[in-house]
Amino acid sequence: MSVSSQDVRLHRALKQYFGFDAFRPGQQAVVRDALEGRDVLAIMPTGGGKSLCFQLPALLRPGLTVVVSPLIALMQDQVRQLRENGIDADVLNSAQDAAAGTEVMRRLDNRDLKLLYVAPERLMMDGFIERLQRHAELSLIVVDEAHCVSEWGHDFRPEYRQLHRIRAACPDVPVLAFTATATPRVRDDIVTQLHLQDPARHLASFNRPNLFYAVEEKTRDSYARVRDQARRGGSGIVYCSSRRRVDELADKLAGDGIVALPYHAGLSAAARRDHQDHFISDAAQVMVATVAFGMGINKPDVRWVIHYDLPKTLEAYYQEAGRAGRDGEPGECTLLFSLGDIHSAEQMIRNKVHPATGEPLEQEQRIARQQLREVIDYAESAVCRRTIQLRYFGETFEPPCKQCDNCVQPRPVTDCTVAAQQLLSAVARLAQRRERFGSTYVIDILRGARTEKLLSNGHDTLSVYGLGKDQPVAWWRQIVRALLHEGLLAETSDGFPVLVLTEGSRAVLQGRRTVEVALRPVKPSKGPRASKAALQLEGADARLFEALRQLRLGLAREAGVPPYVIFTDASLHAMAVARPTTPEAFAEVPGVGARKLEAYGEIFTAAVRDFLTL
Ligand code: ADP
Ligand code: ZN
């Protein structure tokens, strides 16, 4: 088949089964290799559209595709979505009752299935692989979340180590491995462990162009920041570092009339499942959670993610923030941080000690410190956020991205050499007296504070006392952080963090080095950013969108499925703008394939017609 006629065939199938007009970047190349019968290793970011890369070849090749996936919730979600598109898919796992399992076996033996999702331990159970060999015309083997085979990954599953047995039993069936996380080490591990043969490797860009990234100074009013975000609408996740904070914030939001639920490891399994279900089905708008929440959540229409505390690593941040906007619609990702957060993160690192001996776990502490440094660098930076994130994954991205705070509102770089010299000489004066203090105290000296401690220490007689009283504390904190960040000042711990001079400090003090700081406005201005990332609908379009959302919610409740299984926000968005009133026009909407046209065309176009005649 010539390339172009194959392309036509692929696009036709894409529209017919899934209702999409175009492939996302990278999808088509994976589909082509899979159709050619090659082994594949595909690394794509969350929201990149991995499932389609194996579902489409599964539909176009004769016979059955077996999909190995580690999480029951994920499997069920995908099967529901496939069935909604009229595709024969089923799931086999250990949580099923015997009757359901028997029914799946019957369908398998009758060759009634195109896709079968299987938990890895179920696949390895006695005789199952042989049964597949005997009864099914096995076409493809898919390993989803393939990083689970690797001990180097963050989600190691011993059962995944056995998966090469199916390769050995069915040597002619291509194996396709997919993951969203892969360092080179994990990548190589996947190829070795799964016995992939000369796999076609696909590494998609990790750029998520629909996400807006911002970092904001945490203030006393950060709760209001979260509340206002929630009031602007859309499903959202607030990540906190402790259970206590999760409970507090969830309570407060609920007190303000926002339907928010907590999620952390301290809740019973039943409560967690219940809260998760509420979130997925849009019965709860906001999930306030520790990082225990998120793995295995397929909700494509999360509109915003706020980190209320510092994430542990930049990669964790990327993945957690990346739970927004999987449907390709805008998502807003905000990281809140303060110097105090840095101190608590450092304290947590110091607490990493051997449980029996109490000796510090030096190797672990060193790695954690390095990772924290990367997170702080990201938060402090005046450079395009996207550029920094992608560099972390080894990609180059040319700023500006126009979709991050630093690109939308560049911070002017100011020469702060004089202020830096004042601050450093305060530290130097104290050092001459063999005294060491933390940043708050040093700033008090510069600002000429009259605290009891300061006066009783006689520090009001220092020559630097009061030199910096024209600038507010928050301004001075930025100078301190900038100096720390550039190694022109250091913080060590004397039980609490204290400032000490470095080689670099001397260069500044002696006027051999200037200090430039990209200062944030001390009172964060309410920039234009909010409107950028929110769903860009106004007036009548927004009202129609809301009407369609209500219709979808009713249908979803009736069918007992999450609303996004019926249509994603992206589809509703397109409907609200295009306002289809005929089946032909409705068929043009992204996400409307043959089956959904038949099932929902009438009811949704009727809703549009009603809306137009009101
Ligand atoms: P991943 O598993 O890579 O995070 P999914 O396979 O769950 O991503 O897809 C994420 C979302 O993107 C889903 O809602 C899916 O319907 C949608 N999607 C996938 N491919 C396309 C496409 N070519 N066009 C439009 N939407 C797509
Ligand atoms: Zn940018």
CSV table of N, CA, C and O in Angstrom, one decimal, residues 333-431:
chain,number,residue,atom,x,y,z
A,333,CYS,N,-1.2,25.6,35.7
A,333,CYS,CA,-0.4,25.0,36.8
A,333,CYS,C,0.4,26.0,37.6
A,333,CYS,O,1.2,26.7,37.0
A,334,THR,N,0.1,26.1,38.9
A,334,THR,CA,0.7,27.1,39.7
A,334,THR,C,1.5,26.5,40.8
A,334,THR,O,0.9,25.6,41.5
A,335,LEU,N,2.7,26.9,41.0
A,335,LEU,CA,3.5,26.5,42.2
A,335,LEU,C,3.6,27.6,43.1
A,335,LEU,O,4.0,28.7,42.8
A,336,LEU,N,3.2,27.4,44.4
A,336,LEU,CA,3.3,28.5,45.4
A,336,LEU,C,4.5,28.1,46.3
A,336,LEU,O,4.7,27.0,46.7
A,337,PHE,N,5.4,29.1,46.6
A,337,PHE,CA,6.5,28.8,47.4
A,337,PHE,C,7.0,30.0,48.2
A,337,PHE,O,6.8,31.1,47.9
A,338,SER,N,7.8,29.7,49.2
A,338,SER,CA,8.3,30.7,50.1
A,338,SER,C,9.6,30.2,50.7
A,338,SER,O,9.9,29.0,50.6
A,339,LEU,N,10.4,31.1,51.3
A,339,LEU,CA,11.6,30.7,51.9
A,339,LEU,C,11.4,29.7,53.0
A,339,LEU,O,12.1,28.7,53.2
A,340,GLY,N,10.2,29.9,53.7
A,340,GLY,CA,9.9,28.9,54.8
A,340,GLY,C,9.7,27.5,54.3
A,340,GLY,O,10.1,26.5,54.9
A,341,ASP,N,9.2,27.4,53.1
A,341,ASP,CA,9.0,26.0,52.5
A,341,ASP,C,10.3,25.4,52.2
A,341,ASP,O,10.5,24.2,52.4
A,342,ILE,N,11.3,26.2,51.8
A,342,ILE,CA,12.6,25.7,51.6
A,342,ILE,C,13.2,25.1,52.9
A,342,ILE,O,13.7,24.0,52.9
A,343,HIS,N,13.0,25.9,53.9
A,343,HIS,CA,13.5,25.4,55.2
A,343,HIS,C,12.8,24.2,55.7
A,343,HIS,O,13.5,23.2,56.1
A,344,SER,N,11.5,24.1,55.5
A,344,SER,CA,10.9,22.8,55.9
A,344,SER,C,11.3,21.6,55.1
A,344,SER,O,11.5,20.5,55.6
A,345,ALA,N,11.5,21.9,53.8
A,345,ALA,CA,12.0,20.8,52.9
A,345,ALA,C,13.4,20.3,53.4
A,345,ALA,O,13.7,19.1,53.4
A,346,GLU,N,14.2,21.3,53.8
A,346,GLU,CA,15.6,21.0,54.2
A,346,GLU,C,15.5,20.2,55.5
A,346,GLU,O,16.3,19.2,55.7
A,347,GLN,N,14.6,20.6,56.4
A,347,GLN,CA,14.4,19.9,57.6
A,347,GLN,C,14.0,18.4,57.4
A,347,GLN,O,14.6,17.5,58.0
A,348,MET,N,13.1,18.2,56.4
A,348,MET,CA,12.7,16.8,56.1
A,348,MET,C,13.9,16.0,55.6
A,348,MET,O,14.0,14.8,55.9
A,349,ILE,N,14.8,16.7,54.9
A,349,ILE,CA,16.0,16.0,54.4
A,349,ILE,C,16.9,15.6,55.5
A,349,ILE,O,17.4,14.5,55.6
A,350,ARG,N,17.1,16.5,56.4
A,350,ARG,CA,17.9,16.2,57.6
A,350,ARG,C,17.3,15.1,58.4
A,350,ARG,O,18.0,14.3,59.1
A,351,ASN,N,16.0,14.9,58.4
A,351,ASN,CA,15.3,13.9,59.1
A,351,ASN,C,15.5,12.5,58.5
A,351,ASN,O,15.0,11.5,59.0
A,352,LYS,N,16.1,12.5,57.3
A,352,LYS,CA,16.3,11.1,56.7
A,352,LYS,C,17.4,10.4,57.4
A,352,LYS,O,18.6,10.6,57.0
A,353,VAL,N,17.1,9.7,58.4
A,353,VAL,CA,18.1,8.9,59.1
A,353,VAL,C,17.8,7.5,59.2
A,353,VAL,O,16.6,7.1,59.0
A,354,HIS,N,18.8,6.7,59.5
A,354,HIS,CA,18.6,5.2,59.6
A,354,HIS,C,17.6,4.9,60.8
A,354,HIS,O,17.9,5.4,61.9
A,355,PRO,N,16.6,4.2,60.5
A,355,PRO,CA,15.6,4.0,61.6
A,355,PRO,C,16.2,3.4,62.8
A,355,PRO,O,15.7,3.7,64.0
A,356,ALA,N,17.1,2.5,62.7
A,356,ALA,CA,17.7,1.8,63.9
A,356,ALA,C,18.8,2.6,64.5
A,356,ALA,O,18.8,2.8,65.7
A,357,THR,N,19.8,3.0,63.7
A,357,THR,CA,20.9,3.6,64.3
A,357,THR,C,20.8,5.1,64.5
A,357,THR,O,21.6,5.7,65.3
A,358,GLY,N,19.9,5.8,63.8
A,358,GLY,CA,19.8,7.2,63.8
A,358,GLY,C,20.9,7.9,63.0
A,358,GLY,O,21.0,9.2,63.0
A,359,GLU,N,21.8,7.1,62.4
A,359,GLU,CA,22.8,7.8,61.5
A,359,GLU,C,22.1,8.4,60.3
A,359,GLU,O,21.2,7.9,59.8
A,360,PRO,N,22.6,9.6,59.9
A,360,PRO,CA,22.1,10.2,58.7
A,360,PRO,C,22.3,9.3,57.5
A,360,PRO,O,23.3,8.7,57.3
A,361,LEU,N,21.3,9.2,56.6
A,361,LEU,CA,21.4,8.4,55.4
A,361,LEU,C,22.0,9.4,54.3
A,361,LEU,O,21.4,10.1,53.6
A,362,GLU,N,23.4,9.4,54.3
A,362,GLU,CA,24.1,10.4,53.6
A,362,GLU,C,23.8,10.4,52.1
A,362,GLU,O,23.5,11.5,51.5
A,363,GLN,N,23.8,9.2,51.5
A,363,GLN,CA,23.6,9.1,50.1
A,363,GLN,C,22.2,9.7,49.7
A,363,GLN,O,22.0,10.5,48.8
A,364,GLU,N,21.2,9.2,50.5
A,364,GLU,CA,19.8,9.7,50.2
A,364,GLU,C,19.7,11.2,50.4
A,364,GLU,O,19.0,11.9,49.7
A,365,GLN,N,20.3,11.7,51.5
A,365,GLN,CA,20.3,13.1,51.7
A,365,GLN,C,20.9,13.9,50.6
A,365,GLN,O,20.4,14.9,50.2
A,366,ARG,N,22.0,13.4,50.1
A,366,ARG,CA,22.7,14.1,49.0
A,366,ARG,C,21.8,14.2,47.8
A,366,ARG,O,21.6,15.3,47.2
A,367,ILE,N,21.2,13.1,47.4
A,367,ILE,CA,20.3,13.1,46.3
A,367,ILE,C,19.1,14.0,46.5
A,367,ILE,O,18.8,14.9,45.6
A,368,ALA,N,18.5,13.9,47.7
A,368,ALA,CA,17.3,14.8,48.0
A,368,ALA,C,17.7,16.3,47.9
A,368,ALA,O,16.9,17.1,47.4
A,369,ARG,N,18.9,16.6,48.4
A,369,ARG,CA,19.4,18.0,48.4
A,369,ARG,C,19.5,18.5,47.0
A,369,ARG,O,19.1,19.6,46.6
A,370,GLN,N,20.1,17.7,46.1
A,370,GLN,CA,20.3,18.0,44.7
A,370,GLN,C,19.0,18.2,44.1
A,370,GLN,O,18.8,19.2,43.3
A,371,GLN,N,18.0,17.3,44.4
A,371,GLN,CA,16.7,17.5,43.8
A,371,GLN,C,16.0,18.7,44.2
A,371,GLN,O,15.3,19.4,43.5
A,372,LEU,N,16.1,19.0,45.5
A,372,LEU,CA,15.5,20.2,46.1
A,372,LEU,C,16.1,21.5,45.4
A,372,LEU,O,15.4,22.4,45.0
A,373,ARG,N,17.4,21.4,45.2
A,373,ARG,CA,18.1,22.6,44.5
A,373,ARG,C,17.4,22.8,43.1
A,373,ARG,O,17.2,23.9,42.8
A,374,GLU,N,17.2,21.7,42.4
A,374,GLU,CA,16.6,21.9,41.1
A,374,GLU,C,15.2,22.5,41.1
A,374,GLU,O,14.9,23.3,40.3
A,375,VAL,N,14.5,22.1,42.1
A,375,VAL,CA,13.1,22.7,42.3
A,375,VAL,C,13.2,24.1,42.6
A,375,VAL,O,12.5,25.0,42.0
A,376,ILE,N,14.1,24.5,43.5
A,376,ILE,CA,14.3,25.9,43.9
A,376,ILE,C,14.8,26.7,42.7
A,376,ILE,O,14.3,27.8,42.4
A,377,ASP,N,15.7,26.2,42.0
A,377,ASP,CA,16.2,26.9,40.8
A,377,ASP,C,15.0,27.2,39.8
A,377,ASP,O,15.0,28.3,39.3
A,378,TYR,N,14.2,26.2,39.7
A,378,TYR,CA,13.0,26.4,38.8
A,378,TYR,C,12.1,27.5,39.3
A,378,TYR,O,11.7,28.4,38.6
A,379,ALA,N,11.9,27.5,40.6
A,379,ALA,CA,11.0,28.4,41.2
A,379,ALA,C,11.5,29.8,41.2
A,379,ALA,O,10.8,30.8,41.0
A,380,GLU,N,12.8,30.0,41.4
A,380,GLU,CA,13.5,31.3,41.5
A,380,GLU,C,13.7,31.9,40.1
A,380,GLU,O,13.9,33.1,40.0
A,381,SER,N,13.7,31.1,39.1
A,381,SER,CA,14.2,31.5,37.8
A,381,SER,C,13.4,32.6,37.2
A,381,SER,O,12.1,32.6,37.3
A,382,ALA,N,14.0,33.4,36.4
A,382,ALA,CA,13.3,34.4,35.6
A,382,ALA,C,13.2,34.0,34.2
A,382,ALA,O,12.6,34.7,33.3
A,383,VAL,N,13.7,32.8,33.9
A,383,VAL,CA,13.7,32.2,32.6
A,383,VAL,C,12.4,31.5,32.3
A,383,VAL,O,11.7,31.0,33.2
A,384,CYS,N,12.0,31.4,31.0
A,384,CYS,CA,10.8,30.6,30.6
A,384,CYS,C,10.7,29.3,31.3
A,384,CYS,O,11.6,28.5,31.3
A,385,ARG,N,9.6,29.1,32.0
A,385,ARG,CA,9.5,27.8,32.8
A,385,ARG,C,9.5,26.6,32.0
A,385,ARG,O,10.0,25.5,32.4
A,386,ARG,N,8.9,26.7,30.8
A,386,ARG,CA,8.9,25.5,29.9
A,386,ARG,C,10.3,25.1,29.5
A,386,ARG,O,10.6,24.0,29.4
A,387,THR,N,11.1,26.1,29.2
A,387,THR,CA,12.4,25.9,28.7
A,387,THR,C,13.2,25.1,29.8
A,387,THR,O,13.9,24.1,29.5
A,388,ILE,N,13.0,25.5,31.1
A,388,ILE,CA,13.7,24.8,32.2
A,388,ILE,C,13.2,23.4,32.3
A,388,ILE,O,14.0,22.4,32.4
A,389,GLN,N,11.9,23.2,32.3
A,389,GLN,CA,11.4,21.8,32.4
A,389,GLN,C,11.8,20.9,31.3
A,389,GLN,O,12.2,19.8,31.6
A,390,LEU,N,11.8,21.4,30.1
A,390,LEU,CA,12.2,20.6,29.0
A,390,LEU,C,13.6,20.3,29.0
A,390,LEU,O,14.1,19.2,28.6
A,391,ARG,N,14.4,21.2,29.5
A,391,ARG,CA,15.9,21.0,29.5
A,391,ARG,C,16.1,19.8,30.5
A,391,ARG,O,17.0,19.0,30.3
A,392,TYR,N,15.3,19.7,31.5
A,392,TYR,CA,15.5,18.6,32.5
A,392,TYR,C,15.3,17.3,31.8
A,392,TYR,O,15.8,16.3,32.2
A,393,PHE,N,14.4,17.2,30.8
A,393,PHE,CA,14.2,16.0,30.1
A,393,PHE,C,15.2,15.9,28.8
A,393,PHE,O,14.9,15.0,28.0
A,394,GLY,N,16.2,16.7,28.8
A,394,GLY,CA,17.1,16.7,27.7
A,394,GLY,C,16.6,17.3,26.4
A,394,GLY,O,17.2,17.0,25.3
A,395,GLU,N,15.6,18.1,26.5
A,395,GLU,CA,15.1,18.7,25.2
A,395,GLU,C,15.5,20.2,25.2
A,395,GLU,O,15.5,20.8,26.2
A,396,THR,N,15.7,20.7,24.0
A,396,THR,CA,15.9,22.1,23.9
A,396,THR,C,14.6,22.8,23.5
A,396,THR,O,14.0,22.3,22.5
A,397,PHE,N,14.3,23.9,24.1
A,397,PHE,CA,13.1,24.6,23.7
A,397,PHE,C,13.5,26.1,23.6
A,397,PHE,O,14.1,26.6,24.6
A,398,GLU,N,13.1,26.7,22.5
A,398,GLU,CA,13.5,28.1,22.4
A,398,GLU,C,12.4,29.0,23.0
A,398,GLU,O,11.3,29.0,22.5
A,399,PRO,N,12.8,29.7,24.0
A,399,PRO,CA,11.8,30.7,24.6
A,399,PRO,C,11.6,31.8,23.6
A,399,PRO,O,12.4,32.0,22.8
A,400,PRO,N,10.6,32.6,23.7
A,400,PRO,CA,9.5,32.5,24.7
A,400,PRO,C,8.4,31.5,24.4
A,400,PRO,O,8.2,31.3,23.2
A,401,CYS,N,7.7,30.9,25.4
A,401,CYS,CA,6.7,30.0,25.1
A,401,CYS,C,5.3,30.7,25.1
A,401,CYS,O,4.3,30.1,24.6
A,402,LYS,N,5.3,31.9,25.6
A,402,LYS,CA,4.1,32.7,25.7
A,402,LYS,C,3.0,32.0,26.6
A,402,LYS,O,1.9,32.5,26.7
A,403,GLN,N,3.4,31.0,27.3
A,403,GLN,CA,2.4,30.3,28.1
A,403,GLN,C,3.0,30.0,29.5
A,403,GLN,O,2.9,28.9,30.0
A,404,CYS,N,3.8,31.0,30.0
A,404,CYS,CA,4.2,30.9,31.4
A,404,CYS,C,4.4,32.3,31.9
A,404,CYS,O,4.4,33.2,31.2
A,405,ASP,N,4.4,32.4,33.3
A,405,ASP,CA,4.4,33.7,33.9
A,405,ASP,C,5.6,34.5,33.4
A,405,ASP,O,5.5,35.7,33.1
A,406,ASN,N,6.8,33.9,33.3
A,406,ASN,CA,8.0,34.6,32.9
A,406,ASN,C,8.0,35.1,31.5
A,406,ASN,O,8.6,36.1,31.2
A,407,CYS,N,7.3,34.4,30.6
A,407,CYS,CA,7.2,34.9,29.3
A,407,CYS,C,6.1,35.9,29.1
A,407,CYS,O,6.3,36.9,28.3
A,408,VAL,N,5.0,35.8,29.8
A,408,VAL,CA,3.9,36.7,29.7
A,408,VAL,C,4.2,38.1,30.4
A,408,VAL,O,3.9,39.1,29.9
A,409,GLN,N,4.9,38.0,31.5
A,409,GLN,CA,5.2,39.2,32.3
A,409,GLN,C,6.7,39.1,32.7
A,409,GLN,O,7.0,38.8,33.8
A,410,PRO,N,7.6,39.4,31.7
A,410,PRO,CA,9.0,39.2,32.1
A,410,PRO,C,9.4,40.2,33.2
A,410,PRO,O,8.8,41.3,33.3
A,411,ARG,N,10.2,39.6,34.1
A,411,ARG,CA,10.6,40.4,35.3
A,411,ARG,C,11.8,41.3,34.9
A,411,ARG,O,12.8,40.7,34.4
A,412,PRO,N,11.8,42.6,35.1
A,412,PRO,CA,12.9,43.4,34.8
A,412,PRO,C,14.1,43.0,35.7
A,412,PRO,O,13.9,42.7,36.9
A,413,VAL,N,15.3,42.9,35.1
A,413,VAL,CA,16.5,42.6,35.9
A,413,VAL,C,17.0,43.9,36.4
A,413,VAL,O,17.2,44.9,35.7
A,414,THR,N,17.2,44.0,37.7
A,414,THR,CA,17.6,45.2,38.4
A,414,THR,C,19.0,45.1,39.0
A,414,THR,O,19.3,44.0,39.5
A,415,ASP,N,19.8,46.1,38.9
A,415,ASP,CA,21.2,46.1,39.5
A,415,ASP,C,21.0,46.3,41.0
A,415,ASP,O,20.6,47.4,41.4
A,416,CYS,N,21.2,45.3,41.8
A,416,CYS,CA,21.0,45.3,43.2
A,416,CYS,C,22.3,45.2,44.0
A,416,CYS,O,22.4,44.7,45.1
A,417,THR,N,23.4,45.6,43.3
A,417,THR,CA,24.8,45.4,43.9
A,417,THR,C,24.9,46.1,45.2
A,417,THR,O,25.4,45.5,46.2
A,418,VAL,N,24.4,47.3,45.3
A,418,VAL,CA,24.5,48.1,46.6
A,418,VAL,C,23.8,47.4,47.7
A,418,VAL,O,24.4,47.2,48.8
A,419,ALA,N,22.6,47.0,47.5
A,419,ALA,CA,21.8,46.3,48.5
A,419,ALA,C,22.5,45.0,48.9
A,419,ALA,O,22.6,44.7,50.1
A,420,ALA,N,23.0,44.3,47.9
A,420,ALA,CA,23.7,43.0,48.2
A,420,ALA,C,24.9,43.3,49.1
A,420,ALA,O,25.2,42.6,50.1
A,421,GLN,N,25.7,44.4,48.8
A,421,GLN,CA,26.8,44.7,49.6
A,421,GLN,C,26.4,45.0,51.1
A,421,GLN,O,27.1,44.6,52.0
A,422,GLN,N,25.3,45.8,51.2
A,422,GLN,CA,24.8,46.1,52.5
A,422,GLN,C,24.5,44.8,53.3
A,422,GLN,O,24.9,44.6,54.5
A,423,LEU,N,23.8,43.9,52.6
A,423,LEU,CA,23.4,42.7,53.3
A,423,LEU,C,24.6,41.8,53.7
A,423,LEU,O,24.8,41.3,54.8
A,424,LEU,N,25.6,41.7,52.7
A,424,LEU,CA,26.7,40.9,53.0
A,424,LEU,C,27.6,41.5,54.1
A,424,LEU,O,28.2,40.8,54.9
A,425,SER,N,27.7,42.9,54.1
A,425,SER,CA,28.5,43.4,55.1
A,425,SER,C,27.9,43.2,56.5
A,425,SER,O,28.6,43.1,57.5
A,426,ALA,N,26.5,43.2,56.6
A,426,ALA,CA,25.9,42.9,57.8
A,426,ALA,C,26.3,41.5,58.3
A,426,ALA,O,26.7,41.3,59.5
A,427,VAL,N,26.3,40.5,57.4
A,427,VAL,CA,26.7,39.2,57.8
A,427,VAL,C,28.2,39.2,58.2
A,427,VAL,O,28.6,38.6,59.2
A,428,ALA,N,29.0,40.0,57.4
A,428,ALA,CA,30.5,40.1,57.7
A,428,ALA,C,30.7,40.7,59.1
A,428,ALA,O,31.5,40.2,59.9
A,429,ARG,N,30.0,41.8,59.4
A,429,ARG,CA,30.2,42.4,60.7
A,429,ARG,C,29.8,41.4,61.9
A,429,ARG,O,30.6,41.3,62.9
A,430,LEU,N,28.7,40.7,61.7
A,430,LEU,CA,28.4,39.7,62.7
A,430,LEU,C,29.5,38.6,62.8
A,430,LEU,O,29.8,38.2,63.9
A,431,ALA,N,30.0,38.2,61.7
A,431,ALA,CA,31.0,37.1,61.7
A,431,ALA,C,32.3,37.6,62.4
A,431,ALA,O,32.9,36.9,63.2
